[in-house]
mmCIF file of N, CA and C in Angstrom:
data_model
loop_
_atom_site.group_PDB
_atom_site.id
_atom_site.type_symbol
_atom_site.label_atom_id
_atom_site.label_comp_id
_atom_site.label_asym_id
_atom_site.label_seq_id
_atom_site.Cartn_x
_atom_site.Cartn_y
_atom_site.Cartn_z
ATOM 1 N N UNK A 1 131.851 65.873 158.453
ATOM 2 C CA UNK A 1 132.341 66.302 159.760
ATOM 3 C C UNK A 1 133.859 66.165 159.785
ATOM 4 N N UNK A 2 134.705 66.830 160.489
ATOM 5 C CA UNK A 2 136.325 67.088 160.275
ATOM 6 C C UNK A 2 136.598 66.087 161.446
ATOM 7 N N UNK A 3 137.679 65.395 160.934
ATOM 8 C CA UNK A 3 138.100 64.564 162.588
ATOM 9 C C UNK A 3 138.794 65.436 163.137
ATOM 10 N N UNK A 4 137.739 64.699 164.616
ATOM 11 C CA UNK A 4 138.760 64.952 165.784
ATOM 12 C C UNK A 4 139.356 64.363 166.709
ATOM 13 N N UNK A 5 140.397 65.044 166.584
ATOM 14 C CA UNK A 5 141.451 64.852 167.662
ATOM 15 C C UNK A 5 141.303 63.876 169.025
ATOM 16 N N UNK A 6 141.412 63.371 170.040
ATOM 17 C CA UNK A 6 141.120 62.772 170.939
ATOM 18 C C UNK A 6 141.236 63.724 172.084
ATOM 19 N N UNK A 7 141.510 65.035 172.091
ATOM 20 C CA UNK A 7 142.060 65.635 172.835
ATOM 21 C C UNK A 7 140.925 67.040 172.823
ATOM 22 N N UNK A 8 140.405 67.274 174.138
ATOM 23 C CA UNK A 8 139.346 68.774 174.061
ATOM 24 C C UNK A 8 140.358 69.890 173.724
ATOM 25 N N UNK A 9 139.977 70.592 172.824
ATOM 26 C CA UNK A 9 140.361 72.113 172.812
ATOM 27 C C UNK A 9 140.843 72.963 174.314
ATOM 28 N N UNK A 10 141.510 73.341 174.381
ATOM 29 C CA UNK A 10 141.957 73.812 175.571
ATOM 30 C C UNK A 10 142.405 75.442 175.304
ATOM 31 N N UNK A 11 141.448 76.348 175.771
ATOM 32 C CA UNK A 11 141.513 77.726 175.544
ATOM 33 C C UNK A 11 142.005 78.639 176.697
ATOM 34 N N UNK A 12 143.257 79.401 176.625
ATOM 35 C CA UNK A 12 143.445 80.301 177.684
ATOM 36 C C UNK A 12 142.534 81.788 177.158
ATOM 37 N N UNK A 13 141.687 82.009 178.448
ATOM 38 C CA UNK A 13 141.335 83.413 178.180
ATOM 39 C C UNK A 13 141.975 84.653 178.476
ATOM 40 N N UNK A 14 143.080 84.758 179.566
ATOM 41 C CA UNK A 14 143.732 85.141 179.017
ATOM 42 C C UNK A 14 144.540 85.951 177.866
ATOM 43 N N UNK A 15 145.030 84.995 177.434
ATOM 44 C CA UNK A 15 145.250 85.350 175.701
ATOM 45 C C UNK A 15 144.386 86.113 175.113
ATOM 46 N N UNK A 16 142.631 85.353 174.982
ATOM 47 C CA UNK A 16 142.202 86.003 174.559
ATOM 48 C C UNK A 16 141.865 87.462 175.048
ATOM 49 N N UNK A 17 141.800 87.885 175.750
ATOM 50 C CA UNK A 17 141.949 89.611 176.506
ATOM 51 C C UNK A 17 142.882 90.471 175.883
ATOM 52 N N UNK A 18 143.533 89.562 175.323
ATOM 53 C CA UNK A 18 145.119 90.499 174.898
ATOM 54 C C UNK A 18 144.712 90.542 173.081
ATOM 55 N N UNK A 19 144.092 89.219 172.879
ATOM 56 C CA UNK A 19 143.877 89.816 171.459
ATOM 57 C C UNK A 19 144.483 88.988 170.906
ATOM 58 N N UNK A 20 144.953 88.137 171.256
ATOM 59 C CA UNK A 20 146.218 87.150 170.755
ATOM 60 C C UNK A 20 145.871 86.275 169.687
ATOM 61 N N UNK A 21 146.215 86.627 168.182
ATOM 62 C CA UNK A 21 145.561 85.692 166.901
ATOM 63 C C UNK A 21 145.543 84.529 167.235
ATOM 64 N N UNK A 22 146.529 83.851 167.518
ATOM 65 C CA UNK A 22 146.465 81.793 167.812
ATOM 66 C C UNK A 22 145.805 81.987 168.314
ATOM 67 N N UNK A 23 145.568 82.477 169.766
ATOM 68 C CA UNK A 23 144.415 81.728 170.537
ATOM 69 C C UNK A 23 143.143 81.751 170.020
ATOM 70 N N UNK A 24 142.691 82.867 169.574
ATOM 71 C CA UNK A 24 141.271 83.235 168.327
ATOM 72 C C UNK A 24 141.069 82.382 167.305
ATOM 73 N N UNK A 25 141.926 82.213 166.812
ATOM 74 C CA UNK A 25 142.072 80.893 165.587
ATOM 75 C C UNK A 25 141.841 79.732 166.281
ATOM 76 N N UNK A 26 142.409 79.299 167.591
ATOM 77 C CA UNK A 26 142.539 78.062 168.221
ATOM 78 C C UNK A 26 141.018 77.808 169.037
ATOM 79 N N UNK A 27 140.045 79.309 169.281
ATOM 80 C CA UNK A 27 138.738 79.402 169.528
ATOM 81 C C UNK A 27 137.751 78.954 168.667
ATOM 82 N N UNK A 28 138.312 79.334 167.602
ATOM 83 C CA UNK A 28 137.097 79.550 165.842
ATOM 84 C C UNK A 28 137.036 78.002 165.994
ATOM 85 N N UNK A 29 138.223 77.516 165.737
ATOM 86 C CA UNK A 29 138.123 76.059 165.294
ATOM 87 C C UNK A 29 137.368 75.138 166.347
ATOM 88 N N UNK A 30 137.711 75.573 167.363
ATOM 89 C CA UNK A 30 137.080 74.920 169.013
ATOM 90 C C UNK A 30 135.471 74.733 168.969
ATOM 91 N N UNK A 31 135.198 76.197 168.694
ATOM 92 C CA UNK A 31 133.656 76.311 168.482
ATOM 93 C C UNK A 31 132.954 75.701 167.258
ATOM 94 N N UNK A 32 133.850 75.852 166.293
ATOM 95 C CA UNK A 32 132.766 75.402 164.992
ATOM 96 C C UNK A 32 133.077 73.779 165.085
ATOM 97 N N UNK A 33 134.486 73.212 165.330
ATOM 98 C CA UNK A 33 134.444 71.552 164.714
ATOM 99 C C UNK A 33 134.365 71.103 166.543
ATOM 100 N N UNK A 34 134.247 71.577 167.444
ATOM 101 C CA UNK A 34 134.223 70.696 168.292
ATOM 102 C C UNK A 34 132.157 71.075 169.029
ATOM 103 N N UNK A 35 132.479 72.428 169.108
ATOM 104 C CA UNK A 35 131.343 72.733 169.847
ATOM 105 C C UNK A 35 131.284 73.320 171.993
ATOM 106 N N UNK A 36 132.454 72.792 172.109
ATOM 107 C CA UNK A 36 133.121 73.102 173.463
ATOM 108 C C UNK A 36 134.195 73.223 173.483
ATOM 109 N N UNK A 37 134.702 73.312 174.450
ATOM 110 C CA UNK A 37 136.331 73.416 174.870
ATOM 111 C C UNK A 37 136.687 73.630 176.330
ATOM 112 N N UNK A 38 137.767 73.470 176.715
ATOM 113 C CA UNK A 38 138.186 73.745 178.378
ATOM 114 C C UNK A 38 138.736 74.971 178.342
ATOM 115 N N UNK A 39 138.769 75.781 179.458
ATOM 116 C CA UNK A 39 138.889 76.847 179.640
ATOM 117 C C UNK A 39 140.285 76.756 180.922
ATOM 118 N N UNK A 40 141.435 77.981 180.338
ATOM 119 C CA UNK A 40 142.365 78.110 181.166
ATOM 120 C C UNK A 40 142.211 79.743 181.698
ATOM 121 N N UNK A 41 142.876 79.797 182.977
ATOM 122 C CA UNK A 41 142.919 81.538 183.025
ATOM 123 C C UNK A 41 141.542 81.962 183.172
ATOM 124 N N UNK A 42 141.026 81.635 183.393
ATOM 125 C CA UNK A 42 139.330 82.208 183.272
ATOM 126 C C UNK A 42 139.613 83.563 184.716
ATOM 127 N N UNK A 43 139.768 83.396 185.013
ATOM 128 C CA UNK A 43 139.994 84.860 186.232
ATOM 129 C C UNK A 43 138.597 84.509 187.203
ATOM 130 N N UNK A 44 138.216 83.671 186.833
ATOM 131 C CA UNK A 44 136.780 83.529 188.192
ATOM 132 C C UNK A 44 137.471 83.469 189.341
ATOM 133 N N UNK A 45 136.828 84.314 190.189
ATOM 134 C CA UNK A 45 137.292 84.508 191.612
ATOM 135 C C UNK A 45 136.995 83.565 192.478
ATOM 136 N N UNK A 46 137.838 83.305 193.483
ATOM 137 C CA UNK A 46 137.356 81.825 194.278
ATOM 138 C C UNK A 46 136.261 82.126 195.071
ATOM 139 N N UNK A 47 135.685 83.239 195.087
ATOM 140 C CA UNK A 47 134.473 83.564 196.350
ATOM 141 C C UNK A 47 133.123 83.240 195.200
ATOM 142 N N UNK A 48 133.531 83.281 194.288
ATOM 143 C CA UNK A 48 132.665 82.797 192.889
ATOM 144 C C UNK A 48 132.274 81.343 192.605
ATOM 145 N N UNK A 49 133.526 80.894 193.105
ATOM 146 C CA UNK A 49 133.807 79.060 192.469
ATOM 147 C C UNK A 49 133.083 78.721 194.296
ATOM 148 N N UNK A 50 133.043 79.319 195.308
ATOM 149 C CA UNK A 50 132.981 78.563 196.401
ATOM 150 C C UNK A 50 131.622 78.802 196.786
ATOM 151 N N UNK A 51 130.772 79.834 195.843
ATOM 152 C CA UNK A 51 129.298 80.226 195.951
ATOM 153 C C UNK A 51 129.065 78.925 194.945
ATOM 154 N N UNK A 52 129.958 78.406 194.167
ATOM 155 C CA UNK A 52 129.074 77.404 193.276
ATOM 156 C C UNK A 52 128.987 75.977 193.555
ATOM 157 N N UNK A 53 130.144 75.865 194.794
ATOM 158 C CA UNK A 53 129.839 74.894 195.493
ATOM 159 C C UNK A 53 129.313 74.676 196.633
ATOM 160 N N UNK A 54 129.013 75.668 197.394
ATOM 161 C CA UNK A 54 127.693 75.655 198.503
ATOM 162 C C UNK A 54 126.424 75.468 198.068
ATOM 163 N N UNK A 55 126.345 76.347 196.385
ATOM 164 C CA UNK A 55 125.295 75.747 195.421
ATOM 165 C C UNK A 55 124.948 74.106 195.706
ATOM 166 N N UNK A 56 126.003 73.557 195.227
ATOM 167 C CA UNK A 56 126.081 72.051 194.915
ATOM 168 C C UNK A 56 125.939 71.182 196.136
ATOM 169 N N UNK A 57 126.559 71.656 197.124
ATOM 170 C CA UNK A 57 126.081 71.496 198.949
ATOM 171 C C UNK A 57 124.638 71.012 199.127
ATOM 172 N N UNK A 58 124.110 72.427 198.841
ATOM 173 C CA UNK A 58 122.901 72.589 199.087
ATOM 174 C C UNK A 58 121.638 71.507 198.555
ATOM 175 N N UNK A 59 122.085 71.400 196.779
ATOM 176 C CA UNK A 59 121.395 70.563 196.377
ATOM 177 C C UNK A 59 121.662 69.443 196.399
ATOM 178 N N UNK A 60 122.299 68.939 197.403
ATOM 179 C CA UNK A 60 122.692 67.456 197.347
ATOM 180 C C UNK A 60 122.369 67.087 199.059
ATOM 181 N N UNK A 61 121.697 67.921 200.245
ATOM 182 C CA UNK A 61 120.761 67.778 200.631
ATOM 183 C C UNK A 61 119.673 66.772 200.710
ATOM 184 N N UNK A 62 119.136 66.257 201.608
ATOM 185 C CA UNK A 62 118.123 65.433 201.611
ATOM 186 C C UNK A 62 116.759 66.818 201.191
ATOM 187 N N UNK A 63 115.891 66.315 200.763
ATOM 188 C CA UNK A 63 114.260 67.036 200.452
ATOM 189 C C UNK A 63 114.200 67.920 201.404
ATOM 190 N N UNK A 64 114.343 66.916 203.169
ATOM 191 C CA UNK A 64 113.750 67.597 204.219
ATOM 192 C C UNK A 64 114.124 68.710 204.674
ATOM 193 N N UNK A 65 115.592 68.831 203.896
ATOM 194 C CA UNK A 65 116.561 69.766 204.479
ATOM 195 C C UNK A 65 116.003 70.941 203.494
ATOM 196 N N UNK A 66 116.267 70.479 202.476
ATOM 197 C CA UNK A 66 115.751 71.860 201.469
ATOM 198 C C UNK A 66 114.530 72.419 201.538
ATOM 199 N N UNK A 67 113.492 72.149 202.109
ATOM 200 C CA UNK A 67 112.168 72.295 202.129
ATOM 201 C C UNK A 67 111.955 73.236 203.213
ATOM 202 N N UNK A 68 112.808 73.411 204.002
ATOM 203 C CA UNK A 68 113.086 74.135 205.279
ATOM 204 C C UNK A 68 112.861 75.760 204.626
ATOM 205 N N UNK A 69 113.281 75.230 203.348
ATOM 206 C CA UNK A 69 113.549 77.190 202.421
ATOM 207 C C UNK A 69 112.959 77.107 201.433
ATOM 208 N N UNK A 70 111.659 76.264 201.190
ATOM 209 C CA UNK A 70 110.537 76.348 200.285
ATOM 210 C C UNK A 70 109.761 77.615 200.477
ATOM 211 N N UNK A 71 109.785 78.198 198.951
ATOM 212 C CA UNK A 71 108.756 78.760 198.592
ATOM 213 C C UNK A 71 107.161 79.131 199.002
ATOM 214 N N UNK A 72 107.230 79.966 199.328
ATOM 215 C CA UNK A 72 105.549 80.065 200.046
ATOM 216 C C UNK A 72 104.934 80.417 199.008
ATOM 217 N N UNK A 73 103.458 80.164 198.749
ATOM 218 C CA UNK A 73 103.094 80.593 197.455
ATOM 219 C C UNK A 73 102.751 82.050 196.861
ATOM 220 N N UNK A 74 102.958 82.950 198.125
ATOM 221 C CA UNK A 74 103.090 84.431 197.302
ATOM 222 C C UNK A 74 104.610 84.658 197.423
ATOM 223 N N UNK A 75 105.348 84.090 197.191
ATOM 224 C CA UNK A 75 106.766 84.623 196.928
ATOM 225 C C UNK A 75 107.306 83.935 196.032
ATOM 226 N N UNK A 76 108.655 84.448 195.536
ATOM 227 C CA UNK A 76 109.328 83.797 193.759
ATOM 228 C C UNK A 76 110.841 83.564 194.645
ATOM 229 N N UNK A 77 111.213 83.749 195.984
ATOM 230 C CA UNK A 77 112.047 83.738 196.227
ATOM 231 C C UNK A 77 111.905 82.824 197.465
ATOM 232 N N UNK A 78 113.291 81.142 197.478
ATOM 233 C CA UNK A 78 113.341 80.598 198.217
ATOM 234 C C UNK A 78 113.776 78.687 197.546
ATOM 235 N N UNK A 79 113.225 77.921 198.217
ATOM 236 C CA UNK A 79 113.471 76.697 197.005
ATOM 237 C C UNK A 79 112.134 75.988 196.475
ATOM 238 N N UNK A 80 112.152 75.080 195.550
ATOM 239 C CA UNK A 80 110.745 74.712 194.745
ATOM 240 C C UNK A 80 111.026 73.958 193.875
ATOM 241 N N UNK A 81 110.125 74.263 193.171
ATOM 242 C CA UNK A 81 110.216 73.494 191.655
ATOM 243 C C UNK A 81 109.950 74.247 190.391
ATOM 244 N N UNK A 82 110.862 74.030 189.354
ATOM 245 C CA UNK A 82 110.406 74.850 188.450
ATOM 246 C C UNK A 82 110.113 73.743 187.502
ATOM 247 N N UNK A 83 108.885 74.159 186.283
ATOM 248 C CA UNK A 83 108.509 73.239 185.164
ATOM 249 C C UNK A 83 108.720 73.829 184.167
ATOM 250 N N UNK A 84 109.220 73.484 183.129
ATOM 251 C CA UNK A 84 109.212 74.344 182.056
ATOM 252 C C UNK A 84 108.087 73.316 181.130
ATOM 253 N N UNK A 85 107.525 74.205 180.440
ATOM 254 C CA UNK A 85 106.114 73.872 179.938
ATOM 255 C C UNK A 85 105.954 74.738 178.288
ATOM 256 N N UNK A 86 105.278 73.860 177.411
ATOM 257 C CA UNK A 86 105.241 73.625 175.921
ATOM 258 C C UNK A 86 103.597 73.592 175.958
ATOM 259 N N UNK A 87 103.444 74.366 174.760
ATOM 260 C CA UNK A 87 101.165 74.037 174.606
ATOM 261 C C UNK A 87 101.057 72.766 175.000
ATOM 262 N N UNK A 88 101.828 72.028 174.539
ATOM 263 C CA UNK A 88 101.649 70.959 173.916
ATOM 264 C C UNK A 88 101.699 69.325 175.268
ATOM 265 N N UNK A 89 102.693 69.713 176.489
ATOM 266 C CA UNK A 89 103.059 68.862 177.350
ATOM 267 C C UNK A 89 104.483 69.805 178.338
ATOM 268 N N UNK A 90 104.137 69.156 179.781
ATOM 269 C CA UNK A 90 105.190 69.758 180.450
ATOM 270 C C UNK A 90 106.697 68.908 180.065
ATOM 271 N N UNK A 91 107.601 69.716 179.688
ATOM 272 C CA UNK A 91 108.597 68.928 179.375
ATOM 273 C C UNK A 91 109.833 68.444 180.170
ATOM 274 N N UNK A 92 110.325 69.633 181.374
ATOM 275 C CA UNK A 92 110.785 68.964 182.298
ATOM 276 C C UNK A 92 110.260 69.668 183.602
ATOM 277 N N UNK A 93 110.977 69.162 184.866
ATOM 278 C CA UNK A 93 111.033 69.652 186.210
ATOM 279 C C UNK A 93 112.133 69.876 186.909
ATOM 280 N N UNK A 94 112.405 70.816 187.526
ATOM 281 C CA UNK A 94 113.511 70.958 188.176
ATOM 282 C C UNK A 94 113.625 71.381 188.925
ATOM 283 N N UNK A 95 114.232 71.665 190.267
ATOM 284 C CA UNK A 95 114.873 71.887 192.073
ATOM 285 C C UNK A 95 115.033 73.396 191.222
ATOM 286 N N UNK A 96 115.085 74.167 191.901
ATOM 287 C CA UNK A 96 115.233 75.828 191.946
ATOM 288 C C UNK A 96 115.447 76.174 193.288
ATOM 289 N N UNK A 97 116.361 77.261 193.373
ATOM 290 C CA UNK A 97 117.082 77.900 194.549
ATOM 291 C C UNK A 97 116.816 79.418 194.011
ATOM 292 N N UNK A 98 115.832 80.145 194.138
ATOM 293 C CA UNK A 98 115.670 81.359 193.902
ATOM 294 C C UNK A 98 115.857 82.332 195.039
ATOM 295 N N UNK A 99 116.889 83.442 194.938
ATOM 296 C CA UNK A 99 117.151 84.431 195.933
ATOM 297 C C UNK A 99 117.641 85.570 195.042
ATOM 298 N N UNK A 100 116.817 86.463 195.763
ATOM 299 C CA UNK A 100 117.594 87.729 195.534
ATOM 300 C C UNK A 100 118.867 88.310 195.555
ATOM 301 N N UNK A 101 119.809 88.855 195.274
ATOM 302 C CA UNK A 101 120.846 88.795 195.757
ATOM 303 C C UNK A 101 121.099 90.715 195.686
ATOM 304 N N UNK A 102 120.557 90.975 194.457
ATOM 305 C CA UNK A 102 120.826 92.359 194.384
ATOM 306 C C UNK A 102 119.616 93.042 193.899
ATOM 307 N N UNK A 103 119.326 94.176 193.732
ATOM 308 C CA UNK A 103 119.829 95.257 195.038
ATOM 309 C C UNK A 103 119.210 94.746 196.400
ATOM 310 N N UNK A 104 119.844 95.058 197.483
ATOM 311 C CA UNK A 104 119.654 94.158 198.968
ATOM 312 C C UNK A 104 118.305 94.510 199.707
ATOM 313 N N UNK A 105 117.167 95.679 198.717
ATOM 314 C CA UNK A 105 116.245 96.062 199.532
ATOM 315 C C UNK A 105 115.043 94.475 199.066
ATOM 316 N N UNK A 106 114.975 93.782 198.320
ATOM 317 C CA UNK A 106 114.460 92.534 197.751
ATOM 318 C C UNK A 106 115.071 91.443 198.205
ATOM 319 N N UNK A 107 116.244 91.404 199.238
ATOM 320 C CA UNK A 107 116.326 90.189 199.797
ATOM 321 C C UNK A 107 115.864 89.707 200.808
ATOM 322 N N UNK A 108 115.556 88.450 200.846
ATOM 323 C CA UNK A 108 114.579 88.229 201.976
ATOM 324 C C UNK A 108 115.368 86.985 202.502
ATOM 325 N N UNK A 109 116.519 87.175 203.676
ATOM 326 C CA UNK A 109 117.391 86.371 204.216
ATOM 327 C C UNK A 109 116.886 85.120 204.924
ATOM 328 N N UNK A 110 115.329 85.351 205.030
ATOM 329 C CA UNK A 110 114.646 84.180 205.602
ATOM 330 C C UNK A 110 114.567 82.757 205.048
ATOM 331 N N UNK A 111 114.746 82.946 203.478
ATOM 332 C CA UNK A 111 115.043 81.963 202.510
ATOM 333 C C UNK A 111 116.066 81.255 201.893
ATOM 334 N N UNK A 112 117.163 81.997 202.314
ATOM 335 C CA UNK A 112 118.415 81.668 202.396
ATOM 336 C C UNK A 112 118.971 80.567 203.215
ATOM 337 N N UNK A 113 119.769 79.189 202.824
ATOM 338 C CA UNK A 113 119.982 78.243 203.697
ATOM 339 C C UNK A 113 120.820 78.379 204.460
ATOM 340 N N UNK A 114 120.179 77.706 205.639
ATOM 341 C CA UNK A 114 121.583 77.756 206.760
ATOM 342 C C UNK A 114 122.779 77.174 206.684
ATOM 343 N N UNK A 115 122.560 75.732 205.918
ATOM 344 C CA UNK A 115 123.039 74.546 205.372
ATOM 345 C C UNK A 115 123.148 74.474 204.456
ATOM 346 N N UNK A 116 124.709 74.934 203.379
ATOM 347 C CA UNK A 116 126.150 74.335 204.139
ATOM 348 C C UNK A 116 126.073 76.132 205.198
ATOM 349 N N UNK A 117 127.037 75.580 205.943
ATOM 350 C CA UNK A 117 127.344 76.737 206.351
ATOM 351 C C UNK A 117 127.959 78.044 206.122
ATOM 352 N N UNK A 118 128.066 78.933 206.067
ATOM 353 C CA UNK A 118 128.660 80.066 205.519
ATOM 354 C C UNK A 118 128.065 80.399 204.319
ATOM 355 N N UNK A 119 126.702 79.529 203.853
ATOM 356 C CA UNK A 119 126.142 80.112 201.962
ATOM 357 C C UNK A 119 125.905 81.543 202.200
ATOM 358 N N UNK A 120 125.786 81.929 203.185
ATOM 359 C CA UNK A 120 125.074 83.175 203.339
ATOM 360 C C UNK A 120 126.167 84.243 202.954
ATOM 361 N N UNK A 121 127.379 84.024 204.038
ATOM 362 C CA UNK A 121 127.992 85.357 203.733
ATOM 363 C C UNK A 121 129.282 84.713 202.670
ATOM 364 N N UNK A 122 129.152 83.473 202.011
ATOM 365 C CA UNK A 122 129.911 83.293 200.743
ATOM 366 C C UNK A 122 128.894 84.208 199.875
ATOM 367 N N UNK A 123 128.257 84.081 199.495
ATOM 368 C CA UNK A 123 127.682 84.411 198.484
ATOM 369 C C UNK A 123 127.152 85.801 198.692
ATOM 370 N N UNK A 124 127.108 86.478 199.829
ATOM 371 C CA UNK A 124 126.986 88.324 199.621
ATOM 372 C C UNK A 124 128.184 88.448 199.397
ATOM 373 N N UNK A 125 129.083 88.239 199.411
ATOM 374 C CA UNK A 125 130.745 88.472 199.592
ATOM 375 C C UNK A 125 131.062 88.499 197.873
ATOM 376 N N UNK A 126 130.220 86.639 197.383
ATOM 377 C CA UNK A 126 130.851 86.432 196.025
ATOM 378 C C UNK A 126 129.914 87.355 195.044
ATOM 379 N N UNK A 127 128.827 87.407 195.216
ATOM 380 C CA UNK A 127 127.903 88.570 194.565
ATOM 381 C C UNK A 127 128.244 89.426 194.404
ATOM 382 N N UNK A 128 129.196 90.236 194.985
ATOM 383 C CA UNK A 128 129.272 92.048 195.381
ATOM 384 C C UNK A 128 130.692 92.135 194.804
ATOM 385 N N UNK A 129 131.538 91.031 194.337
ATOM 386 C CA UNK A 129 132.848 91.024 193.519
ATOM 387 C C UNK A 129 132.096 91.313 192.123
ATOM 388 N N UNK A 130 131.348 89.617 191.733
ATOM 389 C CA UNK A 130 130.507 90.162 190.609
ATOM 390 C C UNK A 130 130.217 91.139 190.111
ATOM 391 N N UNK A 131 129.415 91.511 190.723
ATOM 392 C CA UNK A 131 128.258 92.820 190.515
ATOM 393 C C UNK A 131 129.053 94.169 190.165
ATOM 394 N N UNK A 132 130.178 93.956 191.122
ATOM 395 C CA UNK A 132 131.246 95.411 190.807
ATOM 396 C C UNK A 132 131.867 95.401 189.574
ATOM 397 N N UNK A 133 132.164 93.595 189.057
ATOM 398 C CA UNK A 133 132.924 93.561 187.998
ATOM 399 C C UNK A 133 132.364 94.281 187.192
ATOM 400 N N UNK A 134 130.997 93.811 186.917
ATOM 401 C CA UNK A 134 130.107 93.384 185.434
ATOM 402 C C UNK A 134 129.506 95.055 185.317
#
């Protein structure tokens, strides 16, 4: 294994958009001897970063609160639990926030939390930047 440094890799993307050899070289090495790196310039939009913290809002919630937007059992959209599962044994469990977001004839706003406030129209707002990007 190559030593490393004490210091994370620190990548502008940026740069990379432009094509820029160091930074590509300064990627290669990031990925193969470290495995991660920090990211500069990333261009994520703040209606993006502020859908990911109403995310984090949300799940940090008491049960009672989240349960308010549980899953009914004929629908895939709302909150729950997801298991991911092996022949062999279930291996984990996890909180799920499933919503539709696009195309808007599959959303079902009833499942959507009220709490934090504004998730609703952060996230049609931060969706529809997305969606145009990609």
């Amino acid at each position: 294994m190559p030593h490393l440094s004490s210091e994370i890799p620190v990548i502008d993307l940026s740069l990379l958009s432009n094509r820029n050899t160091k930074e590509l070289l300064k990627l290669d090495i990031a990925c193969k001897d470290w495995g991660f790196f920090q990211i500069l310039n990333h261009c994520v939009q703040k209606e993006l970063l502020k859908m990911k913290d109403a995310s984090s809002e949300f799940y940090n919630l008491p049960i009672e609160e989240k349960n308010k937007n549980a899953m009914t059992s004929n629908e895939i959209q709302g909150y729950g639990k997801g298991y991911l599962v092996s022949e062999e044994q279930t291996l984990d469990r996890s909180d799920v926030l499933m919503l539709h977001i696009y195309s808007t004839r599959y959303r079902k706003l009833q499942f959507w939390p009220k709490i934090p406030e504004g998730f609703k129209k952060r996230d049609n707002r931060g969706i529809q930047v997305l969606v145009t990007e990609i």
